[in-house]
Phi, psi and omega in degrees: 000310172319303207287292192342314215279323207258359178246355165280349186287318194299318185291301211284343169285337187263338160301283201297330167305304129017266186312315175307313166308327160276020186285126141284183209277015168293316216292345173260014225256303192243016175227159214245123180300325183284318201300334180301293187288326139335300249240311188284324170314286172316346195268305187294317199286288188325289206317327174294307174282351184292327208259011180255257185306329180330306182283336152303322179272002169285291193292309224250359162285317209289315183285333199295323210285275191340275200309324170321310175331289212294295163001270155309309180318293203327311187306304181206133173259347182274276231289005175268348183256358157308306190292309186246029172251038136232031171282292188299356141308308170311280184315301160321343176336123176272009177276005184278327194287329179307306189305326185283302193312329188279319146320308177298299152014275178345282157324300208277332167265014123296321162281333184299301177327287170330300192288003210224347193320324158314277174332344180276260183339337174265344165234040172040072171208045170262027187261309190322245181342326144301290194307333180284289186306339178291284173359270184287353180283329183266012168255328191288314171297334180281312172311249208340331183259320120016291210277342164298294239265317169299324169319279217304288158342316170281330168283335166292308169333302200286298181298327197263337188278288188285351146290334158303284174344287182284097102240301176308316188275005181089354203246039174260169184288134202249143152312133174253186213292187194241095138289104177268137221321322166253141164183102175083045165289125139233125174264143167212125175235157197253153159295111192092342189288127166265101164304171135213130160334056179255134180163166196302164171325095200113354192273333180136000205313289211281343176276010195258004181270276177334299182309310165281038182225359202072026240218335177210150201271145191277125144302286155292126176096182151209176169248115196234165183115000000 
């Protein structure tokens, strides 16, 4: 699987160089050589990891999300259909693509910098250059934390506005009757003799344990022996 992952990374890298190579020399007149070089690195690295662990945490988020879905629909379905009609805004965010352009930015004065080091060092302008690389790693974070903060808030928001609503108005999920665990047991046991409880979750077991052991007090009814 490994050998798989690393000659589809390797085809998609020689396709783009290829490609690159068959440019004419306007196109390179208006594309940035680190931004280039930035661009085919980031291209192998996705593809290796898109095609390892990735696709297990893909598959196994995916299932989560679904049954979450289903889930929520069961409880209550308008405010769950409230709720996620603002995921595909999120996932779609253009603030993602700011954050890539600021990173590639990023890249392209590191490799310059990186293929030139002498010449930076011989006319002193590695603070210049820092302070340039500082830059976009710090507009790409302030984007990132922009764009969490608008998620979070517009989905909390959203959820909190319109369940306060169906809550005013009545249309909200309602309690149902109080089915309680015993009602209208009687037991009789011989002396030495050993039973056993049985029946589903929820059924009464363990409060009928509690009661002879004492442990909770009879409203109704008693415990005698």
């Amino acid at each position: 699987m490994a050998v798989y992952i690393f000659s589809e990374a390797v085809d998609v890298f020689v396709a783009n160089t290829i490609a690159i190579l068959h440019q004419d020399c306007a196109w390179f007149d208006s594309h940035d050589t680190g931004s280039l070089t930035v661009t085919l690195t980031n291209d192998i690295v996705n593809v290796m990891s898109g095609m390892s662990d990735k696709i297990s945490n893909f598959l196994q988020n995916f299932t989560v999300f679904v049954v979450a879905f289903i889930m929520a629909l069961a409880t209550n379905w308008r405010l769950s259909l409230a709720a996620f009609s603002l995921v595909p805004f999120i996932a779609a965010s253009v603030l993602c693509a700011v954050i890539g352009k600021a990173y590639e930015q990023a890249g392209r004065i590191a490799t310059e910098v990186l293929s030139s080091i002498r010449t930076v060092a011989a006319f002193g302008g590695e603070s210049r250059d820092a302070s340039r690389y500082t830059q976009y790693l710090s507009s790409a974070r302030k984007v990132g934390i922009i764009s969490k903060l608008l998620a979070g808030v517009a989905m909390v928001g959203l959820v909190n506005w319109y369940g306060t609503s169906l809550l005013v108005s009545g249309t909200g999920t309602k309690p149902g009757d109080i089915i309680f665990a015993l009602d209208q047991v009687s037991l009789k046991t011989e002396v030495g003799k050993t039973i056993a409880l049985v029946g589903p979750s929820g059924s009464g077991k363990s409060t009928i344990c509690h009661l002879l052991l004492r442990l909770y007090d009879c409203t109704a009814g008693r415990v005698s022996g």
